[in-house]
Rosetta silent file (secondary structure, phi, psi, omega in degrees, C-alpha in Angstrom):
SEQUENCE: MAKQDVAARIEDLLNEYLTGKELEIYNIEYKKEGKDWKLRVYLDKPIDCDTEYVDINECEEVTRFLSDKLDEENFIERSYTLEVSSPGLDRELIKPSDFDRFKGREVEVKLYKSIDGRKEFTGTLIGKSAGEVTIDIEERKVGIPADQISKINLAVIF
SCORE:     score description
SCORE:     0.000 S_00000001
   1 L     0.000  136.196 -178.686  104.236  -60.814  -88.236 S_00000001
   2 L   -65.347  152.339 -178.625  104.325  -57.635  -90.366 S_00000001
   3 H   -56.234  -42.549 -179.465  107.021  -57.251  -93.018 S_00000001
   4 H   -64.673  -36.918  179.377  108.603  -54.288  -91.194 S_00000001
   5 H   -66.997  -39.821  177.632  108.724  -56.263  -87.954 S_00000001
   6 H   -61.818  -47.376  179.963  110.474  -59.185  -89.654 S_00000001
   7 H   -60.508  -41.768  179.516  113.071  -56.837  -91.150 S_00000001
   8 H   -64.635  -41.145  178.858  113.640  -55.158  -87.772 S_00000001
   9 H   -65.941  -40.984  178.108  114.107  -58.524  -86.024 S_00000001
  10 H   -62.005  -44.292  178.934  116.541  -59.686  -88.713 S_00000001
  11 H   -59.713  -43.507  177.573  118.494  -56.445  -88.313 S_00000001
  12 H   -60.752  -43.321  179.592  118.677  -56.984  -84.546 S_00000001
  13 H   -62.735  -39.896 -174.234  119.920  -60.555  -85.021 S_00000001
  14 H   -83.199  -33.056 -173.793  122.592  -59.518  -87.498 S_00000001
  15 H   -54.045  -49.169 -179.810  123.932  -56.277  -86.020 S_00000001
  16 H   -66.677  -42.013 -179.681  125.753  -57.924  -83.141 S_00000001
  17 H   -61.334  -38.661 -175.928  126.955  -60.817  -85.299 S_00000001
  18 H   -78.334  -15.189 -179.786  128.390  -58.477  -87.955 S_00000001
  19 L   -56.270  126.721  178.556  130.331  -56.355  -85.454 S_00000001
  20 L    82.102    3.241 -177.661  134.044  -56.653  -86.246 S_00000001
  21 L  -102.633    6.356 -176.559  133.472  -58.548  -89.504 S_00000001
  22 L    54.641   40.987  175.465  133.873  -55.625  -91.951 S_00000001
  23 L  -138.203  151.098  173.902  130.275  -56.170  -93.056 S_00000001
  24 E  -144.266  163.195  178.226  127.116  -54.157  -92.624 S_00000001
  25 E   -80.145  126.778  176.016  123.483  -54.481  -93.590 S_00000001
  26 E   -91.789  -45.823 -179.087  122.684  -52.733  -96.847 S_00000001
  27 E  -164.459  153.457  174.827  119.012  -53.713  -97.068 S_00000001
  28 E  -130.980  128.747  177.941  116.514  -56.309  -95.889 S_00000001
  29 E  -123.480  132.800  171.977  113.472  -57.318  -97.939 S_00000001
  30 E  -131.508  106.678 -175.011  110.693  -59.629  -96.837 S_00000001
  31 E  -152.333  160.945  178.879  108.040  -59.853  -99.498 S_00000001
  32 E   -88.859  132.239  175.710  105.730  -62.104 -101.430 S_00000001
  33 E  -128.210  108.885 -172.970  106.673  -62.925 -104.997 S_00000001
  34 L    66.463 -126.828  178.640  104.004  -64.922 -106.745 S_00000001
  35 L   -95.263   -3.482 -175.385  102.936  -67.578 -104.269 S_00000001
  36 E  -105.874  150.292  174.202  106.288  -67.634 -102.439 S_00000001
  37 E  -100.872  138.035 -179.705  107.737  -65.447  -99.681 S_00000001
  38 E  -121.065  134.031  171.626  111.355  -64.242  -99.982 S_00000001
  39 E  -114.485  109.262 -178.120  113.617  -62.984  -97.233 S_00000001
  40 E  -113.164  128.337  177.066  116.550  -61.202  -98.836 S_00000001
  41 E  -117.679  121.496  178.654  119.419  -59.800  -96.826 S_00000001
  42 E  -105.191  128.052 -179.809  121.898  -57.641  -98.698 S_00000001
  43 E  -105.540  153.844 -179.899  125.318  -57.142  -97.130 S_00000001
  44 E  -141.060  167.799  173.863  127.784  -54.376  -97.832 S_00000001
  45 L   -95.443  141.557  175.021  131.260  -53.291  -96.857 S_00000001
  46 L   -62.774  158.507 -178.417  131.643  -50.244  -94.613 S_00000001
  47 L   -56.643  -40.245 -174.970  132.967  -47.081  -96.250 S_00000001
  48 L   -87.991   14.196 -177.322  136.350  -47.322  -94.502 S_00000001
  49 L   -79.832  150.712  179.686  136.918  -50.981  -95.441 S_00000001
  50 L   -67.855  -31.213  179.443  139.947  -52.087  -97.477 S_00000001
  51 L  -111.622  148.590 -176.569  137.768  -53.979  -99.964 S_00000001
  52 L   -91.573  -24.543 -170.986  134.697  -52.609 -101.730 S_00000001
  53 L  -115.411  144.355  175.147  132.857  -55.841 -102.478 S_00000001
  54 L   -78.639  135.898  179.324  131.307  -58.592 -100.357 S_00000001
  55 L  -100.937  168.301 -174.224  132.564  -62.036 -101.357 S_00000001
  56 H   -62.821  -34.052 -179.936  130.675  -65.309 -101.623 S_00000001
  57 H   -65.525  -37.302  177.323  132.321  -66.775  -98.519 S_00000001
  58 H   -65.957  -41.445  177.787  131.029  -63.891  -96.411 S_00000001
  59 H   -63.128  -42.218 -179.472  127.516  -64.391  -97.786 S_00000001
  60 H   -63.515  -43.188  179.428  127.723  -68.107  -97.050 S_00000001
  61 H   -61.623  -45.384  179.806  128.883  -67.493  -93.472 S_00000001
  62 H   -67.840  -37.216  177.834  126.044  -65.047  -92.783 S_00000001
  63 H   -59.798  -46.802 -179.916  123.532  -67.403  -94.429 S_00000001
  64 H   -61.193  -47.459  179.738  124.555  -70.239  -92.085 S_00000001
  65 H   -59.158  -51.422 -174.657  124.386  -67.993  -89.012 S_00000001
  66 H   -66.531  -40.003  178.115  121.059  -66.446  -89.954 S_00000001
  67 H   -60.193  -45.641  178.074  119.461  -69.736  -90.996 S_00000001
  68 H   -62.590  -44.778 -179.207  120.375  -71.301  -87.637 S_00000001
  69 H   -64.169  -41.764  179.857  119.137  -68.254  -85.709 S_00000001
  70 H   -66.212  -37.632  175.846  115.859  -68.116  -87.623 S_00000001
  71 H   -64.537  -40.511 -179.520  115.258  -71.825  -86.974 S_00000001
  72 H   -67.459  -46.447 -176.145  116.004  -71.265  -83.294 S_00000001
  73 H   -80.624  -34.656  174.303  113.859  -68.136  -82.860 S_00000001
  74 L    49.364   49.467 -179.226  111.083  -69.268  -85.244 S_00000001
  75 L   -99.374   -4.445  177.340  109.276  -65.901  -85.415 S_00000001
  76 L   -95.706  119.456 -171.733  108.381  -65.968  -89.128 S_00000001
  77 L   -75.234  -29.921 -176.444  105.003  -67.650  -89.475 S_00000001
  78 L   -95.482  162.253  170.359  105.116  -68.460  -93.205 S_00000001
  79 L   -78.243  149.394 -174.515  107.522  -70.617  -95.131 S_00000001
  80 L  -153.688  166.227  173.569  110.060  -68.511  -97.038 S_00000001
  81 E  -109.392  129.557  178.600  113.280  -68.673  -98.995 S_00000001
  82 E   -95.330  129.800  175.152  116.344  -67.011  -97.441 S_00000001
  83 E  -130.385  130.232  175.971  118.802  -65.286  -99.758 S_00000001
  84 E  -121.422  126.048 -178.007  121.939  -63.469  -98.586 S_00000001
  85 E  -153.679 -178.697  174.371  123.910  -61.491 -101.156 S_00000001
  86 L   -95.968  167.165  178.448  125.676  -58.245 -101.929 S_00000001
  87 L   -68.138  -17.281  178.899  123.962  -55.268 -103.601 S_00000001
  88 L    88.613  170.307 -178.985  125.860  -56.048 -106.826 S_00000001
  89 L   -64.538  -31.134 -177.868  127.801  -53.886 -109.245 S_00000001
  90 L  -100.064   34.982 -175.327  124.645  -52.020 -110.259 S_00000001
  91 L   -51.494  144.055  174.705  123.600  -51.351 -106.666 S_00000001
  92 E   -79.906  140.355  176.059  120.778  -48.971 -105.969 S_00000001
  93 L   -88.624  112.188 -175.864  121.729  -45.868 -103.993 S_00000001
  94 L  -122.111  -30.509 -178.730  119.312  -45.830 -101.074 S_00000001
  95 L   -92.856  149.354  176.014  121.126  -44.498  -98.016 S_00000001
  96 H   -55.172  -36.087 -179.691  122.227  -40.882  -97.685 S_00000001
  97 H   -66.320  -24.864  177.927  125.796  -42.146  -97.188 S_00000001
  98 H   -60.627  -35.215 -177.048  125.634  -43.879 -100.607 S_00000001
  99 H   -72.209  -28.311  173.843  125.541  -40.475 -102.299 S_00000001
 100 H   -79.059  -44.591 -176.250  128.750  -39.417 -100.552 S_00000001
 101 H   -60.065  -37.532 -173.355  130.437  -42.773 -100.980 S_00000001
 102 L  -107.569   20.972  172.763  129.870  -42.957 -104.725 S_00000001
 103 L   -56.818  138.480  179.432  130.543  -39.337 -105.727 S_00000001
 104 L    88.866   -5.415  179.508  132.400  -39.310 -109.009 S_00000001
 105 L   -98.040  154.422  177.548  130.928  -42.626 -110.191 S_00000001
 106 E   -72.845  135.608  178.871  128.639  -43.114 -113.167 S_00000001
 107 E  -131.152  155.364  173.361  124.963  -43.514 -112.243 S_00000001
 108 E  -114.017  126.596 -176.325  121.735  -44.305 -114.050 S_00000001
 109 E  -116.206  128.539  176.242  118.725  -42.311 -112.889 S_00000001
 110 E  -115.878  137.106 -175.091  115.113  -43.290 -113.619 S_00000001
 111 E  -110.596  157.541  174.281  112.278  -40.845 -113.001 S_00000001
 112 E   -70.358  -41.422  177.483  108.579  -41.151 -112.230 S_00000001
 113 E  -138.522  157.333 -171.040  107.758  -38.557 -114.867 S_00000001
 114 E   -70.594  148.130  171.796  109.812  -36.944 -117.586 S_00000001
 115 E  -122.703  125.825 -176.484  111.988  -33.865 -117.237 S_00000001
 116 L    53.503   37.272  176.502  112.848  -32.150 -120.514 S_00000001
 117 L    78.448    8.073 -178.323  111.206  -35.055 -122.353 S_00000001
 118 E  -126.530  143.904  175.422  113.365  -37.723 -120.677 S_00000001
 119 E  -111.824   -2.284  179.071  112.684  -40.253 -117.928 S_00000001
 120 E  -136.921  138.119  178.727  116.224  -41.679 -117.796 S_00000001
 121 E  -134.727  146.710  172.517  119.581  -40.001 -117.340 S_00000001
 122 E  -128.123  132.417  179.667  123.145  -41.317 -117.127 S_00000001
 123 E  -171.067 -175.868 -179.856  125.926  -39.192 -115.727 S_00000001
 124 E   -91.091  127.617 -179.242  128.571  -38.758 -113.053 S_00000001
 125 E   -68.057  124.701  174.260  127.231  -38.382 -109.527 S_00000001
 126 E   -96.767  -40.458  177.389  128.134  -35.044 -107.979 S_00000001
 127 E   158.704 -176.805  178.632  126.047  -35.451 -104.835 S_00000001
 128 E  -134.154  129.672  176.784  122.748  -35.077 -103.060 S_00000001
 129 E  -158.436  149.872  175.667  121.670  -32.100 -101.000 S_00000001
 130 L    47.691   43.149  175.855  118.500  -30.201 -100.125 S_00000001
 131 L    74.835   18.710 -178.111  116.222  -32.730 -101.805 S_00000001
 132 E  -137.891  137.279  174.080  118.103  -32.718 -105.088 S_00000001
 133 E  -102.024  130.109 -179.376  120.511  -35.145 -106.746 S_00000001
 134 E  -111.739  129.205  175.681  123.096  -33.497 -108.970 S_00000001
 135 E  -127.778  156.908  177.211  124.804  -35.345 -111.802 S_00000001
 136 E  -101.958  118.262  177.257  127.205  -34.256 -114.496 S_00000001
 137 E  -116.379  108.839  179.321  125.996  -35.059 -118.000 S_00000001
 138 L    50.735   52.501  177.062  128.590  -34.224 -120.642 S_00000001
 139 L    63.654   27.085  175.414  130.141  -31.474 -118.493 S_00000001
 140 E  -128.497  123.222  179.488  126.763  -29.943 -117.628 S_00000001
 141 E   -74.955  129.314  179.911  125.454  -30.068 -114.061 S_00000001
 142 E  -123.710  122.560  176.781  121.877  -31.326 -113.891 S_00000001
 143 E   -96.797  128.756 -178.609  119.841  -31.103 -110.697 S_00000001
 144 E  -120.582  123.729  177.828  117.068  -33.651 -110.341 S_00000001
 145 E   -57.719  127.609 -176.465  114.476  -33.353 -107.549 S_00000001
 146 H   -58.168  -33.813 -178.591  114.947  -36.394 -105.286 S_00000001
 147 H   -74.191   -6.775  176.411  111.191  -36.937 -105.015 S_00000001
 148 H   -95.276   -7.610 -176.530  111.035  -37.399 -108.803 S_00000001
 149 E   -88.396  120.441  176.320  113.594  -40.244 -108.787 S_00000001
 150 E   -84.125  -31.528 -178.903  112.088  -43.717 -108.882 S_00000001
 151 E  -163.298  140.177  173.931  115.502  -45.413 -108.848 S_00000001
 152 E  -134.649  124.413 -176.565  119.177  -44.477 -108.992 S_00000001
 153 E  -126.934  156.366  168.381  121.828  -47.147 -109.548 S_00000001
 154 E   -66.597  138.615  177.148  125.534  -47.314 -110.168 S_00000001
 155 L   -80.651  140.830  176.199  126.104  -47.760 -113.881 S_00000001
 156 L   -95.816  117.899 -176.701  127.937  -50.913 -114.923 S_00000001
 157 L  -116.161  125.927 -179.831  130.656  -49.963 -117.350 S_00000001
 158 L  -108.226    0.000    0.000  132.623  -52.603 -119.244 S_00000001
């Protein structure tokens, strides 16, 4: 079964289960790493939720459900390792809603090729519109073409 098909089936299995649980799917990865296959399911909290972070008990509950369902349905042909977790403090911004949700937060932006001699920027997220991500770097608005961004993550500040 193709990687995209596995992810779509996992999403179908989880969507109904997650209804009413203040959890949503952030991302699903099914890929080969070295000689092993990994199925990673990342859970998130909805925007309107009282808490921002997924806890370990929620991950454990979803792992048990999904493991049982996958054993029952048996549609993945290869052996794999199942991992269920949250996106983490340094989560990558991948959905359009992430850019609205995390406005005002510090982000780290990595580029495919340099702009003004730099391939990495850190600043406060202003937003994303019309194919451009805007961040504030030392009180200066910087627009970065979205197609030039290889990765954008929340910055972890201690």
